[in-house]
PDB file of N, CA and C in Angstrom:
ATOM      1  N   MET A 245     -12.260  17.854   2.061  1.00 72.00           N
ATOM      2  CA  MET A 245     -11.708  17.088   0.972  1.00 72.00           C
ATOM      3  C   MET A 245     -10.195  17.023   1.118  1.00 72.00           C
ATOM      4  N   GLU A 246      -9.637  15.857   0.987  1.00 85.00           N
ATOM      5  CA  GLU A 246      -8.192  15.661   1.080  1.00 85.00           C
ATOM      6  C   GLU A 246      -7.597  15.655  -0.327  1.00 85.00           C
ATOM      7  N   LEU A 247      -6.539  16.430  -0.518  1.00 91.00           N
ATOM      8  CA  LEU A 247      -5.875  16.520  -1.814  1.00 91.00           C
ATOM      9  C   LEU A 247      -4.736  15.514  -1.904  1.00 91.00           C
ATOM     10  N   GLU A 248      -4.503  15.015  -3.084  1.00 93.00           N
ATOM     11  CA  GLU A 248      -3.388  14.100  -3.334  1.00 93.00           C
ATOM     12  C   GLU A 248      -2.078  14.893  -3.376  1.00 93.00           C
ATOM     13  N   ALA A 249      -0.960  14.216  -3.193  1.00 93.00           N
ATOM     14  CA  ALA A 249       0.355  14.865  -3.178  1.00 93.00           C
ATOM     15  C   ALA A 249       0.634  15.621  -4.470  1.00 93.00           C
ATOM     16  N   ASP A 250       0.156  15.114  -5.616  1.00 93.00           N
ATOM     17  CA  ASP A 250       0.458  15.779  -6.880  1.00 93.00           C
ATOM     18  C   ASP A 250      -0.331  17.079  -7.080  1.00 93.00           C
ATOM     19  N   ALA A 251      -1.234  17.411  -6.149  1.00 95.00           N
ATOM     20  CA  ALA A 251      -1.979  18.668  -6.213  1.00 95.00           C
ATOM     21  C   ALA A 251      -1.172  19.820  -5.605  1.00 95.00           C
ATOM     22  N   PHE A 252      -0.064  19.502  -4.936  1.00 96.00           N
ATOM     23  CA  PHE A 252       0.750  20.506  -4.257  1.00 96.00           C
ATOM     24  C   PHE A 252       2.076  20.731  -4.979  1.00 96.00           C
ATOM     25  N   ARG A 253       2.658  21.908  -4.727  1.00 96.00           N
ATOM     26  CA  ARG A 253       4.020  22.220  -5.156  1.00 96.00           C
ATOM     27  C   ARG A 253       4.679  22.906  -3.975  1.00 96.00           C
ATOM     28  N   LEU A 254       5.842  22.428  -3.568  1.00 96.00           N
ATOM     29  CA  LEU A 254       6.591  22.999  -2.456  1.00 96.00           C
ATOM     30  C   LEU A 254       7.791  23.740  -3.022  1.00 96.00           C
ATOM     31  N   THR A 255       7.961  24.983  -2.601  1.00 94.00           N
ATOM     32  CA  THR A 255       9.082  25.798  -3.052  1.00 94.00           C
ATOM     33  C   THR A 255       9.959  26.108  -1.851  1.00 94.00           C
ATOM     34  N   LEU A 256      11.218  25.695  -1.932  1.00 93.00           N
ATOM     35  CA  LEU A 256      12.165  25.911  -0.846  1.00 93.00           C
ATOM     36  C   LEU A 256      13.041  27.112  -1.174  1.00 93.00           C
ATOM     37  N   GLY A 257      12.933  28.153  -0.355  1.00 90.00           N
ATOM     38  CA  GLY A 257      13.738  29.354  -0.534  1.00 90.00           C
ATOM     39  C   GLY A 257      14.920  29.343   0.412  1.00 90.00           C
ATOM     40  N   ARG A 258      15.705  30.400   0.345  1.00 84.00           N
ATOM     41  CA  ARG A 258      16.882  30.503   1.214  1.00 84.00           C
ATOM     42  C   ARG A 258      16.522  30.835   2.652  1.00 84.00           C
ATOM     43  N   SER A 259      15.298  31.284   2.872  1.00 81.00           N
ATOM     44  CA  SER A 259      14.870  31.627   4.228  1.00 81.00           C
ATOM     45  C   SER A 259      13.466  31.079   4.465  1.00 81.00           C
ATOM     46  N   ARG A 260      13.053  31.100   5.700  1.00 79.00           N
ATOM     47  CA  ARG A 260      11.707  30.633   6.070  1.00 79.00           C
ATOM     48  C   ARG A 260      10.642  31.459   5.355  1.00 79.00           C
ATOM     49  N   GLU A 261      10.893  32.768   5.204  1.00 81.00           N
ATOM     50  CA  GLU A 261       9.925  33.651   4.562  1.00 81.00           C
ATOM     51  C   GLU A 261       9.755  33.347   3.078  1.00 81.00           C
ATOM     52  N   ARG A 262      10.723  32.691   2.475  1.00 88.00           N
ATOM     53  CA  ARG A 262      10.663  32.377   1.047  1.00 88.00           C
ATOM     54  C   ARG A 262      10.365  30.911   0.772  1.00 88.00           C
ATOM     55  N   THR A 263       9.950  30.190   1.789  1.00 94.00           N
ATOM     56  CA  THR A 263       9.587  28.780   1.632  1.00 94.00           C
ATOM     57  C   THR A 263       8.073  28.675   1.755  1.00 94.00           C
ATOM     58  N   PHE A 264       7.449  28.120   0.714  1.00 96.00           N
ATOM     59  CA  PHE A 264       5.990  28.081   0.702  1.00 96.00           C
ATOM     60  C   PHE A 264       5.494  26.883  -0.103  1.00 96.00           C
ATOM     61  N   TYR A 265       4.209  26.601   0.046  1.00 96.00           N
ATOM     62  CA  TYR A 265       3.574  25.579  -0.774  1.00 96.00           C
ATOM     63  C   TYR A 265       2.360  26.177  -1.455  1.00 96.00           C
ATOM     64  N   THR A 266       2.017  25.612  -2.600  1.00 96.00           N
ATOM     65  CA  THR A 266       0.884  26.102  -3.375  1.00 96.00           C
ATOM     66  C   THR A 266      -0.004  24.943  -3.792  1.00 96.00           C
ATOM     67  N   PHE A 267      -1.264  25.265  -3.990  1.00 96.00           N
ATOM     68  CA  PHE A 267      -2.230  24.309  -4.518  1.00 96.00           C
ATOM     69  C   PHE A 267      -3.430  25.092  -5.023  1.00 96.00           C
ATOM     70  N   THR A 268      -4.292  24.436  -5.762  1.00 96.00           N
ATOM     71  CA  THR A 268      -5.527  25.047  -6.230  1.00 96.00           C
ATOM     72  C   THR A 268      -6.674  24.546  -5.363  1.00 96.00           C
ATOM     73  N   CYS A 269      -7.474  25.468  -4.846  1.00 94.00           N
ATOM     74  CA  CYS A 269      -8.613  25.104  -4.005  1.00 94.00           C
ATOM     75  C   CYS A 269      -9.603  24.290  -4.844  1.00 94.00           C
ATOM     76  N   PRO A 270      -9.929  23.083  -4.395  1.00 92.00           N
ATOM     77  CA  PRO A 270     -10.841  22.251  -5.181  1.00 92.00           C
ATOM     78  C   PRO A 270     -12.284  22.777  -5.180  1.00 92.00           C
ATOM     79  N   ASP A 271     -12.633  23.612  -4.215  1.00 92.00           N
ATOM     80  CA  ASP A 271     -13.997  24.143  -4.140  1.00 92.00           C
ATOM     81  C   ASP A 271     -14.216  25.348  -5.049  1.00 92.00           C
ATOM     82  N   CYS A 272     -13.267  26.297  -5.026  1.00 95.00           N
ATOM     83  CA  CYS A 272     -13.481  27.537  -5.782  1.00 95.00           C
ATOM     84  C   CYS A 272     -12.525  27.721  -6.953  1.00 95.00           C
ATOM     85  N   GLY A 273     -11.477  26.884  -7.041  1.00 94.00           N
ATOM     86  CA  GLY A 273     -10.531  26.986  -8.149  1.00 94.00           C
ATOM     87  C   GLY A 273      -9.481  28.064  -7.981  1.00 94.00           C
ATOM     88  N   SER A 274      -9.444  28.733  -6.821  1.00 97.00           N
ATOM     89  CA  SER A 274      -8.452  29.788  -6.576  1.00 97.00           C
ATOM     90  C   SER A 274      -7.089  29.193  -6.263  1.00 97.00           C
ATOM     91  N   ALA A 275      -6.036  29.882  -6.710  1.00 96.00           N
ATOM     92  CA  ALA A 275      -4.669  29.491  -6.367  1.00 96.00           C
ATOM     93  C   ALA A 275      -4.416  29.889  -4.916  1.00 96.00           C
ATOM     94  N   VAL A 276      -3.817  28.982  -4.151  1.00 97.00           N
ATOM     95  CA  VAL A 276      -3.533  29.223  -2.730  1.00 97.00           C
ATOM     96  C   VAL A 276      -2.026  29.100  -2.529  1.00 97.00           C
ATOM     97  N   ARG A 277      -1.462  30.046  -1.791  1.00 96.00           N
ATOM     98  CA  ARG A 277      -0.031  30.027  -1.466  1.00 96.00           C
ATOM     99  C   ARG A 277       0.096  30.286   0.029  1.00 96.00           C
ATOM    100  N   LYS A 278       0.823  29.386   0.724  1.00 96.00           N
ATOM    101  CA  LYS A 278       0.999  29.510   2.170  1.00 96.00           C
ATOM    102  C   LYS A 278       2.451  29.264   2.533  1.00 96.00           C
ATOM    103  N   GLN A 279       2.906  29.978   3.557  1.00 95.00           N
ATOM    104  CA  GLN A 279       4.262  29.747   4.047  1.00 95.00           C
ATOM    105  C   GLN A 279       4.364  28.340   4.613  1.00 95.00           C
ATOM    106  N   ALA A 280       5.544  27.748   4.455  1.00 95.00           N
ATOM    107  CA  ALA A 280       5.767  26.389   4.945  1.00 95.00           C
ATOM    108  C   ALA A 280       6.904  26.392   5.958  1.00 95.00           C
ATOM    109  N   GLY A 281       6.559  26.115   7.196  1.00 93.00           N
ATOM    110  CA  GLY A 281       7.563  25.967   8.238  1.00 93.00           C
ATOM    111  C   GLY A 281       8.219  24.591   8.137  1.00 93.00           C
ATOM    112  N   GLU A 282       9.127  24.337   9.031  1.00 92.00           N
ATOM    113  CA  GLU A 282       9.901  23.096   9.017  1.00 92.00           C
ATOM    114  C   GLU A 282       9.022  21.841   9.050  1.00 92.00           C
ATOM    115  N   ARG A 283       8.022  21.828   9.899  1.00 95.00           N
ATOM    116  CA  ARG A 283       7.143  20.652  10.001  1.00 95.00           C
ATOM    117  C   ARG A 283       6.342  20.423   8.721  1.00 95.00           C
ATOM    118  N   ILE A 284       5.866  21.503   8.116  1.00 94.00           N
ATOM    119  CA  ILE A 284       5.107  21.384   6.867  1.00 94.00           C
ATOM    120  C   ILE A 284       6.015  20.865   5.756  1.00 94.00           C
ATOM    121  N   VAL A 285       7.241  21.389   5.689  1.00 94.00           N
ATOM    122  CA  VAL A 285       8.203  20.920   4.680  1.00 94.00           C
ATOM    123  C   VAL A 285       8.444  19.423   4.852  1.00 94.00           C
ATOM    124  N   GLU A 286       8.667  18.982   6.075  1.00 95.00           N
ATOM    125  CA  GLU A 286       8.891  17.553   6.336  1.00 95.00           C
ATOM    126  C   GLU A 286       7.686  16.715   5.930  1.00 95.00           C
ATOM    127  N   ALA A 287       6.484  17.182   6.278  1.00 95.00           N
ATOM    128  CA  ALA A 287       5.271  16.431   5.954  1.00 95.00           C
ATOM    129  C   ALA A 287       5.056  16.351   4.440  1.00 95.00           C
ATOM    130  N   LEU A 288       5.234  17.466   3.757  1.00 95.00           N
ATOM    131  CA  LEU A 288       5.000  17.477   2.310  1.00 95.00           C
ATOM    132  C   LEU A 288       6.050  16.672   1.553  1.00 95.00           C
ATOM    133  N   THR A 289       7.313  16.791   1.935  1.00 94.00           N
ATOM    134  CA  THR A 289       8.332  16.002   1.247  1.00 94.00           C
ATOM    135  C   THR A 289       8.152  14.521   1.551  1.00 94.00           C
ATOM    136  N   GLY A 290       7.762  14.196   2.776  1.00 95.00           N
ATOM    137  CA  GLY A 290       7.501  12.811   3.144  1.00 95.00           C
ATOM    138  C   GLY A 290       6.334  12.211   2.377  1.00 95.00           C
ATOM    139  N   ALA A 291       5.385  13.063   1.970  1.00 95.00           N
ATOM    140  CA  ALA A 291       4.215  12.600   1.214  1.00 95.00           C
ATOM    141  C   ALA A 291       4.497  12.532  -0.286  1.00 95.00           C
ATOM    142  N   GLY A 292       5.704  12.966  -0.685  1.00 95.00           N
ATOM    143  CA  GLY A 292       6.057  12.893  -2.103  1.00 95.00           C
ATOM    144  C   GLY A 292       5.661  14.094  -2.933  1.00 95.00           C
ATOM    145  N   VAL A 293       5.436  15.244  -2.276  1.00 96.00           N
ATOM    146  CA  VAL A 293       5.070  16.463  -3.001  1.00 96.00           C
ATOM    147  C   VAL A 293       6.263  16.942  -3.839  1.00 96.00           C
ATOM    148  N   ARG A 294       5.962  17.376  -5.066  1.00 94.00           N
ATOM    149  CA  ARG A 294       7.009  17.931  -5.940  1.00 94.00           C
ATOM    150  C   ARG A 294       7.634  19.147  -5.274  1.00 94.00           C
ATOM    151  N   THR A 295       8.956  19.222  -5.348  1.00 94.00           N
ATOM    152  CA  THR A 295       9.693  20.283  -4.668  1.00 94.00           C
ATOM    153  C   THR A 295      10.578  21.035  -5.650  1.00 94.00           C
ATOM    154  N   MET A 296      10.602  22.344  -5.504  1.00 92.00           N
ATOM    155  CA  MET A 296      11.462  23.195  -6.309  1.00 92.00           C
ATOM    156  C   MET A 296      12.306  24.019  -5.345  1.00 92.00           C
ATOM    157  N   ARG A 297      13.602  24.083  -5.603  1.00 90.00           N
ATOM    158  CA  ARG A 297      14.502  24.867  -4.753  1.00 90.00           C
ATOM    159  C   ARG A 297      14.851  26.156  -5.487  1.00 90.00           C
ATOM    160  N   LEU A 298      14.603  27.304  -4.826  1.00 84.00           N
ATOM    161  CA  LEU A 298      14.961  28.590  -5.410  1.00 84.00           C
ATOM    162  C   LEU A 298      16.459  28.796  -5.263  1.00 84.00           C
ATOM    163  N   VAL A 299      17.090  29.176  -6.342  1.00 74.00           N
ATOM    164  CA  VAL A 299      18.539  29.396  -6.340  1.00 74.00           C
ATOM    165  C   VAL A 299      18.792  30.842  -6.693  1.00 74.00           C
ATOM    166  N   GLY A 300      19.609  31.506  -5.907  1.00 64.00           N
ATOM    167  CA  GLY A 300      19.955  32.891  -6.200  1.00 64.00           C
ATOM    168  C   GLY A 300      20.828  32.963  -7.442  1.00 64.00           C
ATOM    169  N   VAL A 301      20.581  33.948  -8.258  1.00 59.00           N
ATOM    170  CA  VAL A 301      21.366  34.124  -9.479  1.00 59.00           C
ATOM    171  C   VAL A 301      22.454  35.142  -9.198  1.00 59.00           C
ATOM    172  N   GLN A 302      23.673  34.777  -9.525  1.00 60.00           N
ATOM    173  CA  GLN A 302      24.804  35.673  -9.333  1.00 60.00           C
ATOM    174  C   GLN A 302      24.870  36.662 -10.495  1.00 60.00           C
ATOM    175  N   PRO A 303      25.070  37.926 -10.226  1.00 63.00           N
ATOM    176  CA  PRO A 303      25.201  38.891 -11.330  1.00 63.00           C
ATOM    177  C   PRO A 303      26.490  38.606 -12.097  1.00 63.00           C
ATOM    178  N   PRO A 304      26.522  38.923 -13.384  1.00 66.00           N
ATOM    179  CA  PRO A 304      27.735  38.673 -14.176  1.00 66.00           C
ATOM    180  C   PRO A 304      28.897  39.505 -13.656  1.00 66.00           C
ATOM    181  N   ALA A 305      30.089  38.955 -13.764  1.00 68.00           N
ATOM    182  CA  ALA A 305      31.295  39.660 -13.330  1.00 68.00           C
ATOM    183  C   ALA A 305      31.574  40.813 -14.276  1.00 68.00           C
ATOM    184  N   VAL A 306      31.975  41.933 -13.688  1.00 72.00           N
ATOM    185  CA  VAL A 306      32.299  43.114 -14.483  1.00 72.00           C
ATOM    186  C   VAL A 306      33.799  43.111 -14.741  1.00 72.00           C
ATOM    187  N   SER A 307      34.173  43.258 -16.003  1.00 62.00           N
ATOM    188  CA  SER A 307      35.608  43.255 -16.364  1.00 62.00           C
ATOM    189  C   SER A 307      36.190  44.625 -16.360  1.00 62.00           C
TER     190      SER A 307
END
């Protein structure tokens, strides 16, 4: 079964290890999370998959 682009979510992290895509398995309903290399990122963004970029939070400055 082929899933539509809106069934996926791509999360872009600061490193390859923190870049992944998620979807729900249409057969069993389980949440699936897989690492996304450069080619997968290109394919998913090209297909119009929703993308979220992880941003590091800076700790507050100490006075």
